[in-house]
PDB file of C-alpha atoms in Angstrom:
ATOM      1  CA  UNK A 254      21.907   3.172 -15.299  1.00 63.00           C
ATOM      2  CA  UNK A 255      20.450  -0.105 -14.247  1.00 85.00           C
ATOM      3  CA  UNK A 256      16.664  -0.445 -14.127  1.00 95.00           C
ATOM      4  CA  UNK A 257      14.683  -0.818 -10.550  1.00 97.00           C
ATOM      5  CA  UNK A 258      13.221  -4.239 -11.343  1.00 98.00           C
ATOM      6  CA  UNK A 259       9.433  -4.687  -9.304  1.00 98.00           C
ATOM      7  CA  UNK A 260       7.757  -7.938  -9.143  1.00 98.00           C
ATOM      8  CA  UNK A 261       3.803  -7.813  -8.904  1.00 98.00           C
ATOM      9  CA  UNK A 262       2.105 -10.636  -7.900  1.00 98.00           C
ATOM     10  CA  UNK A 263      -0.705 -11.354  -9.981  1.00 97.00           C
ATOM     11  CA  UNK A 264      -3.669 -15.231 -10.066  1.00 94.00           C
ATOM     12  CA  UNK A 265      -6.491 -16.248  -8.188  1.00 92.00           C
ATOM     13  CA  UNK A 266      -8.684 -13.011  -8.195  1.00 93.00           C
ATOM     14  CA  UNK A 267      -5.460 -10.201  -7.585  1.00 95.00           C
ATOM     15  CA  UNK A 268      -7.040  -7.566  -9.724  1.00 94.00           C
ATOM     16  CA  UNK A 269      -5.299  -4.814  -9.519  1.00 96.00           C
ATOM     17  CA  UNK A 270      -1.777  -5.559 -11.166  1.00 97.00           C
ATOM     18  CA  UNK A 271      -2.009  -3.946 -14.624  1.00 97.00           C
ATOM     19  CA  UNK A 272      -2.775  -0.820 -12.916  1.00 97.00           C
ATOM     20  CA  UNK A 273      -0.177  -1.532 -10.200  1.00 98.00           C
ATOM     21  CA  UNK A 274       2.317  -2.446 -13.017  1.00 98.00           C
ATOM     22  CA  UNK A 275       1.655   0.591 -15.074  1.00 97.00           C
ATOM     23  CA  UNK A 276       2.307   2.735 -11.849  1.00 97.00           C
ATOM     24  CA  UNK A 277       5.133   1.667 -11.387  1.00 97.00           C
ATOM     25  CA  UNK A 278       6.600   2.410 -14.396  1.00 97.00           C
ATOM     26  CA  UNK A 279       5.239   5.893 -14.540  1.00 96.00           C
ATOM     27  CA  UNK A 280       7.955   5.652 -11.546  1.00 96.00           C
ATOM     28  CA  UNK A 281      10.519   4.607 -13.645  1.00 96.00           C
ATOM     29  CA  UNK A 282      10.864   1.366 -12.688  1.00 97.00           C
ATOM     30  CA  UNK A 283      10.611  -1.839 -15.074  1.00 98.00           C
ATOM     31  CA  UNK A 284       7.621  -3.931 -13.950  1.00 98.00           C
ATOM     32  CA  UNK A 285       6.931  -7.439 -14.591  1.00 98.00           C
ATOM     33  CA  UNK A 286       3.292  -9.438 -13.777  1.00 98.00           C
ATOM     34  CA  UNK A 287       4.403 -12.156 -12.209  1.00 98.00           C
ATOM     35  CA  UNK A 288       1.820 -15.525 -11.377  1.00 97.00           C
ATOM     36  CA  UNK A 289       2.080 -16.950  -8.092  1.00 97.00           C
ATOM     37  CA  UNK A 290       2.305 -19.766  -9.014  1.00 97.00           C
ATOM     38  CA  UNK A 291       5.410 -19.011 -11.191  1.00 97.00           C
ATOM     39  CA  UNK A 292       7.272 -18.009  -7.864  1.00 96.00           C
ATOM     40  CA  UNK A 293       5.897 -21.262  -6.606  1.00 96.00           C
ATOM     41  CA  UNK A 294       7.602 -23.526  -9.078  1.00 96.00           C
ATOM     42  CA  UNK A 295      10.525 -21.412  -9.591  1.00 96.00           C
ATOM     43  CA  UNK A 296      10.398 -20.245 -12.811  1.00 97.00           C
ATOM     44  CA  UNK A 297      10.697 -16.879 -11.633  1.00 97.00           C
ATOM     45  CA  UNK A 298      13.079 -15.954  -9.037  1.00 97.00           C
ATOM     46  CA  UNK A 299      12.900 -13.156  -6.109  1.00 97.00           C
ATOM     47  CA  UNK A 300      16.067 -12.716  -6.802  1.00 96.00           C
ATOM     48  CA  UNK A 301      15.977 -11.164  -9.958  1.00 97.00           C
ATOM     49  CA  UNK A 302      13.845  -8.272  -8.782  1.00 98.00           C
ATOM     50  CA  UNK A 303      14.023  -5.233  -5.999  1.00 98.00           C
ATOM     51  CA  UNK A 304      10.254  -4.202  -5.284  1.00 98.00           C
ATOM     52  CA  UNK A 305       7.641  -7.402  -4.845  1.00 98.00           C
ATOM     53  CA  UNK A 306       4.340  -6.201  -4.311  1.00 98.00           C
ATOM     54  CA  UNK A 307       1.023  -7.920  -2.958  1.00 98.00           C
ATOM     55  CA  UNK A 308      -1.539  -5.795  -4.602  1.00 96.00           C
ATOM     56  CA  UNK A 309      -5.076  -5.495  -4.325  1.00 95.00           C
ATOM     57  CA  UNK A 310      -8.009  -7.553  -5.204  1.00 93.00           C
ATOM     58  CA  UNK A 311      -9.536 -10.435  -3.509  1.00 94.00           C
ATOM     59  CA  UNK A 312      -7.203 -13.587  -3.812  1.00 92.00           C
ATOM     60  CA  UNK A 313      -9.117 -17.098  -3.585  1.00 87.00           C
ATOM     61  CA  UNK A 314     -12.331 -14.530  -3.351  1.00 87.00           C
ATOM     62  CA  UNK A 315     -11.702 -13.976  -0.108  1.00 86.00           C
ATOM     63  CA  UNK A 316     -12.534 -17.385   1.309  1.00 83.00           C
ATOM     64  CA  UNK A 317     -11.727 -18.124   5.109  1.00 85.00           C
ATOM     65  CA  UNK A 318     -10.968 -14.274   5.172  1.00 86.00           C
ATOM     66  CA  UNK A 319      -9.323 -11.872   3.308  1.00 91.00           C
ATOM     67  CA  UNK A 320      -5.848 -12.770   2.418  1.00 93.00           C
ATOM     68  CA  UNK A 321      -5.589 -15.780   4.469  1.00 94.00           C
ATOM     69  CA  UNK A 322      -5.623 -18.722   1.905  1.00 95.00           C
ATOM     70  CA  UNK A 323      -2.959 -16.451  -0.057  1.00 95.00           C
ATOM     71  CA  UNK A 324      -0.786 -16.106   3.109  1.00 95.00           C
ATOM     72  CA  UNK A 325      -0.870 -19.814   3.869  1.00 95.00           C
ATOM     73  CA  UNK A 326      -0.033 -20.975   0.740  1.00 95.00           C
ATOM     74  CA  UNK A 327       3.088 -18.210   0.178  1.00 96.00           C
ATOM     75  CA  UNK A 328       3.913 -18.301   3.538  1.00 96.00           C
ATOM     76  CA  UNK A 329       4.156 -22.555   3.251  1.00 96.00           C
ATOM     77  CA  UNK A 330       6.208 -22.348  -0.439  1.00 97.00           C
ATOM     78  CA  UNK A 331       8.350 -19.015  -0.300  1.00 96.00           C
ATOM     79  CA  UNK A 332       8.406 -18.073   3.143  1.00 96.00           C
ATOM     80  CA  UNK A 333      11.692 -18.435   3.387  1.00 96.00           C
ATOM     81  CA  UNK A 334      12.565 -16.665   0.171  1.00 97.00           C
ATOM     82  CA  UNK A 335      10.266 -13.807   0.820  1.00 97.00           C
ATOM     83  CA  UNK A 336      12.164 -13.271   4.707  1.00 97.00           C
ATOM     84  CA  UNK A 337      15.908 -13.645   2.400  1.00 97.00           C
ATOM     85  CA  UNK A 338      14.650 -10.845  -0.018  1.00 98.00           C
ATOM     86  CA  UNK A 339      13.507  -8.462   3.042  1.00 98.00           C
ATOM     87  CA  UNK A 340      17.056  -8.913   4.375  1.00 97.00           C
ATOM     88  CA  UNK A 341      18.863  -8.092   1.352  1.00 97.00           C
ATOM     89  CA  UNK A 342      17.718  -4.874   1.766  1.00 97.00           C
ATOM     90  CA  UNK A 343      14.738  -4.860  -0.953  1.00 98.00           C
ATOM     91  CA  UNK A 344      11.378  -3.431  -0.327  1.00 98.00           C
ATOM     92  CA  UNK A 345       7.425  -4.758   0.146  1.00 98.00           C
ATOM     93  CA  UNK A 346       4.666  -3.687  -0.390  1.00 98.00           C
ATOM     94  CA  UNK A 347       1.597  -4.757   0.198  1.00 98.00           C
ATOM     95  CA  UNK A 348      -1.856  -2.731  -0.696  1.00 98.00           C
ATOM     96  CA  UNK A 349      -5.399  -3.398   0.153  1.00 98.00           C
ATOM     97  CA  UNK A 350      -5.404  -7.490  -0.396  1.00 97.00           C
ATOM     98  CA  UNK A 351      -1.889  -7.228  -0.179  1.00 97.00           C
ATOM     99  CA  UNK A 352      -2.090  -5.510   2.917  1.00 98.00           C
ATOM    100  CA  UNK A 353      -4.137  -8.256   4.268  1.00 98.00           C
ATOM    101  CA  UNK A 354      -1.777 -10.906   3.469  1.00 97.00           C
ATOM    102  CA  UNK A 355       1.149  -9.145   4.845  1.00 98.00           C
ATOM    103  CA  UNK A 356      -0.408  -9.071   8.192  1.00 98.00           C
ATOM    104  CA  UNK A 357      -1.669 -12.279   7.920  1.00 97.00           C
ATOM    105  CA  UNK A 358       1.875 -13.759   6.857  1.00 97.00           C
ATOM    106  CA  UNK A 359       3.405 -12.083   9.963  1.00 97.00           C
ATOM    107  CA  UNK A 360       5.632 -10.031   8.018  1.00 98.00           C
ATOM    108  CA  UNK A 361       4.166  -6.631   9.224  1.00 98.00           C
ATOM    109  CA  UNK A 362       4.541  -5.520  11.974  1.00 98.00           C
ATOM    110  CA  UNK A 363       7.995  -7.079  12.118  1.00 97.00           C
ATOM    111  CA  UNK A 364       8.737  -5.952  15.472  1.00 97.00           C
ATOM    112  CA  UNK A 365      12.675  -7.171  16.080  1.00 92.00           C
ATOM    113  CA  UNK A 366      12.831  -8.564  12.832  1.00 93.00           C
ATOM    114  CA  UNK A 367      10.175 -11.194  13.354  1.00 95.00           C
ATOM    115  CA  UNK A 368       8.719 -11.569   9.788  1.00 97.00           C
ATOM    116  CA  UNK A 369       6.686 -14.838  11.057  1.00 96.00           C
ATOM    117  CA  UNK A 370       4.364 -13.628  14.255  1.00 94.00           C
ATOM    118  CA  UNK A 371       0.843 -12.373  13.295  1.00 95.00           C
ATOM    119  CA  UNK A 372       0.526  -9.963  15.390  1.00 97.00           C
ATOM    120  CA  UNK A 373      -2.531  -7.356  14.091  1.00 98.00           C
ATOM    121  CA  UNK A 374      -5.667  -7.914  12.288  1.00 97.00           C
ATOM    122  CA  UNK A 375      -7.531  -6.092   9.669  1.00 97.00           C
ATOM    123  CA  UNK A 376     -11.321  -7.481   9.642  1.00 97.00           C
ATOM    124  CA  UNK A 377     -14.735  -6.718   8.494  1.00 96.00           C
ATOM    125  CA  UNK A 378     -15.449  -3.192   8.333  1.00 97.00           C
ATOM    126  CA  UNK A 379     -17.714  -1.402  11.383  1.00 97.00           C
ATOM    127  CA  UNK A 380     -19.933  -0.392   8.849  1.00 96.00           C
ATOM    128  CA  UNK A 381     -21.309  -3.595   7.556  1.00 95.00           C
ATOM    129  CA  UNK A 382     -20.233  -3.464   4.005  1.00 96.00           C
ATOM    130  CA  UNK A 383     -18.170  -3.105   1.490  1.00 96.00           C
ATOM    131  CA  UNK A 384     -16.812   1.114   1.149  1.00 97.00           C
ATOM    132  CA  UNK A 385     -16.282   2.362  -2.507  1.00 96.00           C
ATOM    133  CA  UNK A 386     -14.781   5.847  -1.938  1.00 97.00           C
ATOM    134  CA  UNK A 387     -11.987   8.471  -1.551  1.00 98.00           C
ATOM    135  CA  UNK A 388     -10.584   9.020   1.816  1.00 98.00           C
ATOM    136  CA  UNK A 389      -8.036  12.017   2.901  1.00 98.00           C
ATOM    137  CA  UNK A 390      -4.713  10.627   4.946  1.00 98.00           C
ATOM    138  CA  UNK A 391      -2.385  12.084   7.325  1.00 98.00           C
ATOM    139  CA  UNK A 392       1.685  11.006   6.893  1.00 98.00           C
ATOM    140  CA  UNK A 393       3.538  10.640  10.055  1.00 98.00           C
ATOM    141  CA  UNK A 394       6.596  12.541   9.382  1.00 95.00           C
ATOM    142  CA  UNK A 395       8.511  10.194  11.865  1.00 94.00           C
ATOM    143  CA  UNK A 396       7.813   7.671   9.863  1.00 97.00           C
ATOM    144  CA  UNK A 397      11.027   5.312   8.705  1.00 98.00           C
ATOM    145  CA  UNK A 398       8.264   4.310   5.526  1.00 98.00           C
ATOM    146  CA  UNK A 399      10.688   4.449   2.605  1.00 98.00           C
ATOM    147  CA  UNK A 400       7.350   5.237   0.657  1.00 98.00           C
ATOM    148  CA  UNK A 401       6.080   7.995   2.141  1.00 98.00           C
ATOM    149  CA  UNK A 402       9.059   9.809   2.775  1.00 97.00           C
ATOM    150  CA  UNK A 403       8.984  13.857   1.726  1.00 96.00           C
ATOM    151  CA  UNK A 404       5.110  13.445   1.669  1.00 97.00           C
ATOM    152  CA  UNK A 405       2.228  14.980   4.261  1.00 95.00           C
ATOM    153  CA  UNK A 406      -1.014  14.641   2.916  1.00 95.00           C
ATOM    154  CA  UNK A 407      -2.987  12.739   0.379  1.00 96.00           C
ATOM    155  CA  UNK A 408      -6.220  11.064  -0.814  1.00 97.00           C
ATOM    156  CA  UNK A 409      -6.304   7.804  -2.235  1.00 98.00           C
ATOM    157  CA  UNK A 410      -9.441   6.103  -3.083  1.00 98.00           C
ATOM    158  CA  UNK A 411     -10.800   3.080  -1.051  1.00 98.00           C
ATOM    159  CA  UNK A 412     -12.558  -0.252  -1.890  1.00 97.00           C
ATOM    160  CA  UNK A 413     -12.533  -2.712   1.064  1.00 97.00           C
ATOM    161  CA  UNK A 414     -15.419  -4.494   3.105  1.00 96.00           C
ATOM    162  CA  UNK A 415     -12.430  -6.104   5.458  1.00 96.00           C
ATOM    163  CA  UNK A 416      -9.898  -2.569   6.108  1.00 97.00           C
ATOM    164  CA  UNK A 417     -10.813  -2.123  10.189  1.00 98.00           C
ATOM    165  CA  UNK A 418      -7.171  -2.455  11.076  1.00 98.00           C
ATOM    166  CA  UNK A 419      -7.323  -3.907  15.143  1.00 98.00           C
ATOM    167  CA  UNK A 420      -4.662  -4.700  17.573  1.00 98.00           C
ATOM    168  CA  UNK A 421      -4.140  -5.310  21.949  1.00 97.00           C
ATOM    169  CA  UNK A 422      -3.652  -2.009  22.997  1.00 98.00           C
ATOM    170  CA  UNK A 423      -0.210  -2.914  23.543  1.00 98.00           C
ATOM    171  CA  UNK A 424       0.528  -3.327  19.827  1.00 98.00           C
ATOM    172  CA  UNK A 425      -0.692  -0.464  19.331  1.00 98.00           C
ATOM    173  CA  UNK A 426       1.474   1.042  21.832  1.00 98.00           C
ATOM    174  CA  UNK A 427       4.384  -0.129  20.279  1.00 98.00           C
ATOM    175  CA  UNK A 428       3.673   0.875  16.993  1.00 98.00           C
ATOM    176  CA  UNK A 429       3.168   4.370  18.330  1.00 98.00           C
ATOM    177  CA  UNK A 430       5.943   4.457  19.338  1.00 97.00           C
ATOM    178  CA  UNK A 431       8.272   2.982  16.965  1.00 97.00           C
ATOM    179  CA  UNK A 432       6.769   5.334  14.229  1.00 97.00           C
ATOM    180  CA  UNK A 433       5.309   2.235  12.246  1.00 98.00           C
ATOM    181  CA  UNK A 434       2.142   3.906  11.886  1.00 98.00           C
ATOM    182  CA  UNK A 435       2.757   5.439   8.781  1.00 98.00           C
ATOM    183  CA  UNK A 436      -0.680   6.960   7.516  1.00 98.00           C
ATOM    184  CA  UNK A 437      -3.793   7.416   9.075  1.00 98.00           C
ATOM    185  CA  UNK A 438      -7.565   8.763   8.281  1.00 98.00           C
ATOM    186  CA  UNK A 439      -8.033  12.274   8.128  1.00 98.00           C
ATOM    187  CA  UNK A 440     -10.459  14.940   8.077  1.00 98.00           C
ATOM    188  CA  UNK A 441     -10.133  16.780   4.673  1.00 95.00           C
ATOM    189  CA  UNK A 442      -7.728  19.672   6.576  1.00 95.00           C
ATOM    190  CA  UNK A 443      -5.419  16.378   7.452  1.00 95.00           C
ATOM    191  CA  UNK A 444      -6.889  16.587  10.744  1.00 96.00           C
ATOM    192  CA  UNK A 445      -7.447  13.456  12.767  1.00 95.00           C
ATOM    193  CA  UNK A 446     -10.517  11.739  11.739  1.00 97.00           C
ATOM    194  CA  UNK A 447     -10.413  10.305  15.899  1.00 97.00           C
ATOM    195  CA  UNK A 448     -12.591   7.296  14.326  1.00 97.00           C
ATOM    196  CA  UNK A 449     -15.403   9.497  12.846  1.00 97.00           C
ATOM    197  CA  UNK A 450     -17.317   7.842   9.614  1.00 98.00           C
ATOM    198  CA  UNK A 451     -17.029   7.870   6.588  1.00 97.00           C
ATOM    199  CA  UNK A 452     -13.552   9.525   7.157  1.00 98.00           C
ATOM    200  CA  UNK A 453     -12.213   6.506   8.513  1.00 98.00           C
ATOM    201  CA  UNK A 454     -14.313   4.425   6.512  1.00 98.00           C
ATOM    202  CA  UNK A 455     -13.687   1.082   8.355  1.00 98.00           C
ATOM    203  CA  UNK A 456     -13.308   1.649  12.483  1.00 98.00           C
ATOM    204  CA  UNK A 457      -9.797   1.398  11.991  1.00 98.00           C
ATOM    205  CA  UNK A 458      -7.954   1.576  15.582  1.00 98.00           C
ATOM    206  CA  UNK A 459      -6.336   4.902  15.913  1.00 98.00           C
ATOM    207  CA  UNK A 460      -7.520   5.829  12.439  1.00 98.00           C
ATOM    208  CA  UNK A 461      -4.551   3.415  11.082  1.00 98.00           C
ATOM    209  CA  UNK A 462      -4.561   3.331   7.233  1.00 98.00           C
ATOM    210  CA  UNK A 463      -0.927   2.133   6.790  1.00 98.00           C
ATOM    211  CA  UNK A 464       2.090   0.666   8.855  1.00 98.00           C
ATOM    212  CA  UNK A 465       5.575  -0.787   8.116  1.00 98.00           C
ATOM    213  CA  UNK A 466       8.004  -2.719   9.539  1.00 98.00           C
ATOM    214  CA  UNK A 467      10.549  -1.134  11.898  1.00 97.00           C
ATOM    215  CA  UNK A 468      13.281  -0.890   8.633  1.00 97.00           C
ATOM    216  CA  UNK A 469      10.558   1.381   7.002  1.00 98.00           C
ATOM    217  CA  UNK A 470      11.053  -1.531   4.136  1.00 98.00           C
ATOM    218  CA  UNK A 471       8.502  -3.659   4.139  1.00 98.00           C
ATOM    219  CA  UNK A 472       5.211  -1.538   3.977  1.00 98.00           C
ATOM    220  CA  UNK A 473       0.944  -1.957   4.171  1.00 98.00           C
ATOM    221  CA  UNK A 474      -2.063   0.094   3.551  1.00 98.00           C
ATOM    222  CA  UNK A 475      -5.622   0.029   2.585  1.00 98.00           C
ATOM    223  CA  UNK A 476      -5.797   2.923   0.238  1.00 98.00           C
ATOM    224  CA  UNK A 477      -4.827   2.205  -3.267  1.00 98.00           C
ATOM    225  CA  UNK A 478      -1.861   4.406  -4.645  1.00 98.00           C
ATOM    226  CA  UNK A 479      -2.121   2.381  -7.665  1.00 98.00           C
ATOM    227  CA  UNK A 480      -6.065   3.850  -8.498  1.00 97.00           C
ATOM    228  CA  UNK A 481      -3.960   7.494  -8.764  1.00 97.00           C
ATOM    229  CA  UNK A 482      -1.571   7.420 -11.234  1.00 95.00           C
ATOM    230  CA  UNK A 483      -3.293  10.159 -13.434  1.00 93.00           C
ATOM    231  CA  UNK A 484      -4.605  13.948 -12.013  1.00 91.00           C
ATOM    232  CA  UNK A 485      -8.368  12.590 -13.729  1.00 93.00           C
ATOM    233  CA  UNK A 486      -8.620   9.708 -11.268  1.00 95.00           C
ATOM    234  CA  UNK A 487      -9.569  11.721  -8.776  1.00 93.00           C
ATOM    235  CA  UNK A 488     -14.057  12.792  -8.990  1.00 93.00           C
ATOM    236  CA  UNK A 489     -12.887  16.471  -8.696  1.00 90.00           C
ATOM    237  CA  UNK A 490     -10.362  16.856 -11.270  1.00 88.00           C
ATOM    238  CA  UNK A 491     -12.269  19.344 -13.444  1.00 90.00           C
ATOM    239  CA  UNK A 492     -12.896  21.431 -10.382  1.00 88.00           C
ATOM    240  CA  UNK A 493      -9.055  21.040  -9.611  1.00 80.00           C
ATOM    241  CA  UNK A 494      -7.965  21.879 -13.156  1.00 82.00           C
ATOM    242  CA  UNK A 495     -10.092  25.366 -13.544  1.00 85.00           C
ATOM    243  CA  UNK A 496      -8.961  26.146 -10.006  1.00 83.00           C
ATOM    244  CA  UNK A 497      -5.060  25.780 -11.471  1.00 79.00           C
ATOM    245  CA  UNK A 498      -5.937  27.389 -14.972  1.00 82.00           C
ATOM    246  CA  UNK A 499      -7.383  30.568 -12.660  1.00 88.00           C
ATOM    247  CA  UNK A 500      -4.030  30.622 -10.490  1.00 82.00           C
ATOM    248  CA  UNK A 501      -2.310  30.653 -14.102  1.00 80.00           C
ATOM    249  CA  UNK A 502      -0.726  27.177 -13.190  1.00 72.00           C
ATOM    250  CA  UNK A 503      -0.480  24.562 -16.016  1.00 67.00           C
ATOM    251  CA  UNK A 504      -3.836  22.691 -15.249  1.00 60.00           C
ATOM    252  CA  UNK A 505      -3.490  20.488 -18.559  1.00 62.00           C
ATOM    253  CA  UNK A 506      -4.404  16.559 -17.194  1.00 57.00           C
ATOM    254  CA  UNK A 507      -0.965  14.705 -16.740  1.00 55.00           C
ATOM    255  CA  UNK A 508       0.997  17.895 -16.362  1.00 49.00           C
ATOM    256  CA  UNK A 509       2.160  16.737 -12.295  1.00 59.00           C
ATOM    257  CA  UNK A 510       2.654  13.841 -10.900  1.00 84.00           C
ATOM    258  CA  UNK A 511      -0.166  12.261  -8.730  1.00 94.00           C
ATOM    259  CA  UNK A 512       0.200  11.712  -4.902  1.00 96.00           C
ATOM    260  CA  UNK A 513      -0.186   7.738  -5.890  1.00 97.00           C
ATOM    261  CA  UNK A 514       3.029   8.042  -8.157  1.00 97.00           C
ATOM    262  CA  UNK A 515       5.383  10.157  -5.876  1.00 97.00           C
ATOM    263  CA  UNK A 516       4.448   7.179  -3.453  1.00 98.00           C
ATOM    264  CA  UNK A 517       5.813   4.491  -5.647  1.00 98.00           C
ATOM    265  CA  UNK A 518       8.819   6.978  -6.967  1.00 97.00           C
ATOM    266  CA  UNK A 519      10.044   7.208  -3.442  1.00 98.00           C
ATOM    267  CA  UNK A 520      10.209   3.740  -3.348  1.00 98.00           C
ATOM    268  CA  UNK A 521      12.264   3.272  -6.573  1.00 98.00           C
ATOM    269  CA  UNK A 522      14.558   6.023  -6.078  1.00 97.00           C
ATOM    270  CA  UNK A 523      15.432   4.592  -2.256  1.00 97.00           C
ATOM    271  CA  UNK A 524      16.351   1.444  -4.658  1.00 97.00           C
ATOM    272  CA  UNK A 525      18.859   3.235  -7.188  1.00 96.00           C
ATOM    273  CA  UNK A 526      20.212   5.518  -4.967  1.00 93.00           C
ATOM    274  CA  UNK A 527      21.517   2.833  -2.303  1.00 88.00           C
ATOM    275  CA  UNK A 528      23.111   1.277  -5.423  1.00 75.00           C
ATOM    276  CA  UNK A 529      22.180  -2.081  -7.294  1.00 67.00           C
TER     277      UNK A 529
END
C-alpha cells in the first residue's frame, strides 16, 4: 500500500506544524514539514504530495492582518501550482492562520471553481481580544467536507483574536445553500449557539466555524483539530476517564481516537481509497 503523502507548511511564525505533522500521522499518513520558502524555490514540489495544509500560527506576526502577507506572497509564487494541485483531485486544508490565508487567497469559498475571488472575511474578534479556549461545534451533515464526513459533534480548542468569520448576506446565502458551511458554534447539547458568547467566541456570522469549497476538497476552520490528537488534551479528561472506567469502558488515556484525529483520518482515507 502506498503512503498518503501531506505537505505542512511551516516559516515565518506558522507554529503549529509539529503538532499538525504528528496528527497526521496518528492518521496514517506520512507527513513532511515543509518551508515556504522551499515550495518557493522549488526544491520541493506539490506534486509529490496529496494533503497541503496551511496550519495555524501567526505568519509574518500577523502584520497588515492575519494571513494576508502569507497569501500575497503564495498567491504571487505558487498560485498557479496550488489551483493545479486542487484540480488533480488532492485536498486543503487550512486551520486557524491557515484558514485566514485560504480566504484571503480566494481559494475558499470557491464558488464555480473560482480559486482566485476573495470573497469572505474573517477579522478581529467582537470581543476585543485574543480567545484561549474550548468551543463545542455542530457538523452539517449535508456537508460535501471530505473531513468531516461520518462526524456530528465535537470540541476543539480555540486560540484566535482575528476568527469573526463575515460575509454580504448574499454569500452567506449561497453558502447556505450549497452546504459549504461545514461546522458551526454550538451550545454544549450541539445546539445553535445563534451568536451567543463565549460559545461563539468571535461574532462569527451564522455561528460559522468552518466552510469548504463546493468539491468538499479544499477545506477552513478556526478550531484546531491538530491541539486534539490525544483523549488528555482536552481540561476534562480525568472527569471523562472515571466517567468511562464507571460505565466499565476502557478509560485508559490513548485507548480511542480523538475527534481531532478522525478529522484528519477522513481526510487520508478519502485519499487511498480513490486510488493513488
Amino acid at each position: 500500500m502506498k503512503d498518503v503523502k501531506v505537505l505542512v507548511l511551516t516559516g515565518y511564525g506558522l507554529n503549529c506544524d509539529h503538532e499538525t505533522a504528528h496528527a497526521f500521522e496518528l492518521a496514517g499518513a506520512v507527513a513532511d514539514r515543509v518551508h515556504i520558502n522551499a515550495l518557493i524555490d522549488g526544491s520541493a514540489s506539490l506534486s509529490d504530495y496529496h494533503i497541503l495544509v496551511f496550519g495555524g500560527g501567526f505568519s509574518w506576526g500577523d502584520d497588515h492582518g492575519a494571513g494576508v502577507v502569507q497569501a500575497v506572497r503564495l498567491r504571487t509564487h505558487i498560485g498557479a501550482a496550488v489551483e493545479t494541485f486542487i484540480a488533480g483531485g488532492n485536498l486543503v486544508i487550512g486551520i486557524c492562520n491557515g484558514f485566514q490565508t485560504l480566504v484571503n487567497m480566494g481559494l475558499l469559498p470557491g464558488f464555480d471553481g473560482d480559486y482566485r475571488s476573495r470573497k469572505v472575511a474573517l477579522t478581529y474578534n467582537d470581543c476585543g481580544n485574543f480567545r484561549d479556549d474550548w468551543v463545542h461545534l455542530a457538523v452539517n451533515p449535508n456537508s460535501p467536507c471530505v473531513f468531516t464526513r461520518g462526524m456530528d459533534r465535537m470540541e476543539y480548542p480555540i486560540r484566535h483574536g482575528e476568527g469573526k468569520f463575515y460575509a454580504e448576506a448574499q454569500v452567506i446565502d449561497t453558502l447556505i445553500e450549497n452546504g459549504q458551511v461545514v461546522l458551526r458554534y454550538a451550545l454544549s447539547d450541539g445546539t445553535p449557539a445563534r451568536g451567543r458568547f463565549p460559545e461563539n467566541p468571535n461574532g462569527s456570522v451564522d455561528d460559522i466555524a468552518g466552510i469548504c469549497d463546493t468539491t468538499g476538497r479544499v477545506f477552513g476552520l478556526m478550531p484546531h483539530p491538530e491541539a486534539f490528537n490525544h483523549p488528555t488534551n482536552h481540561p476534562a479528561w480525568t472527569r471523562r476517564r472515571e466517567t468511562d472506567r464507571r460505565k466499565g469502558m476502557d478509560g485508559r488515556p490513548g485507548a480511542m481516537d480523538t475527534p481531532g484525529i478522525r478529522l484528519f483520518r477522513n481526510g487520508v482515507d478519502y485519499i487511498r481509497n480513490r486510488g493513488l
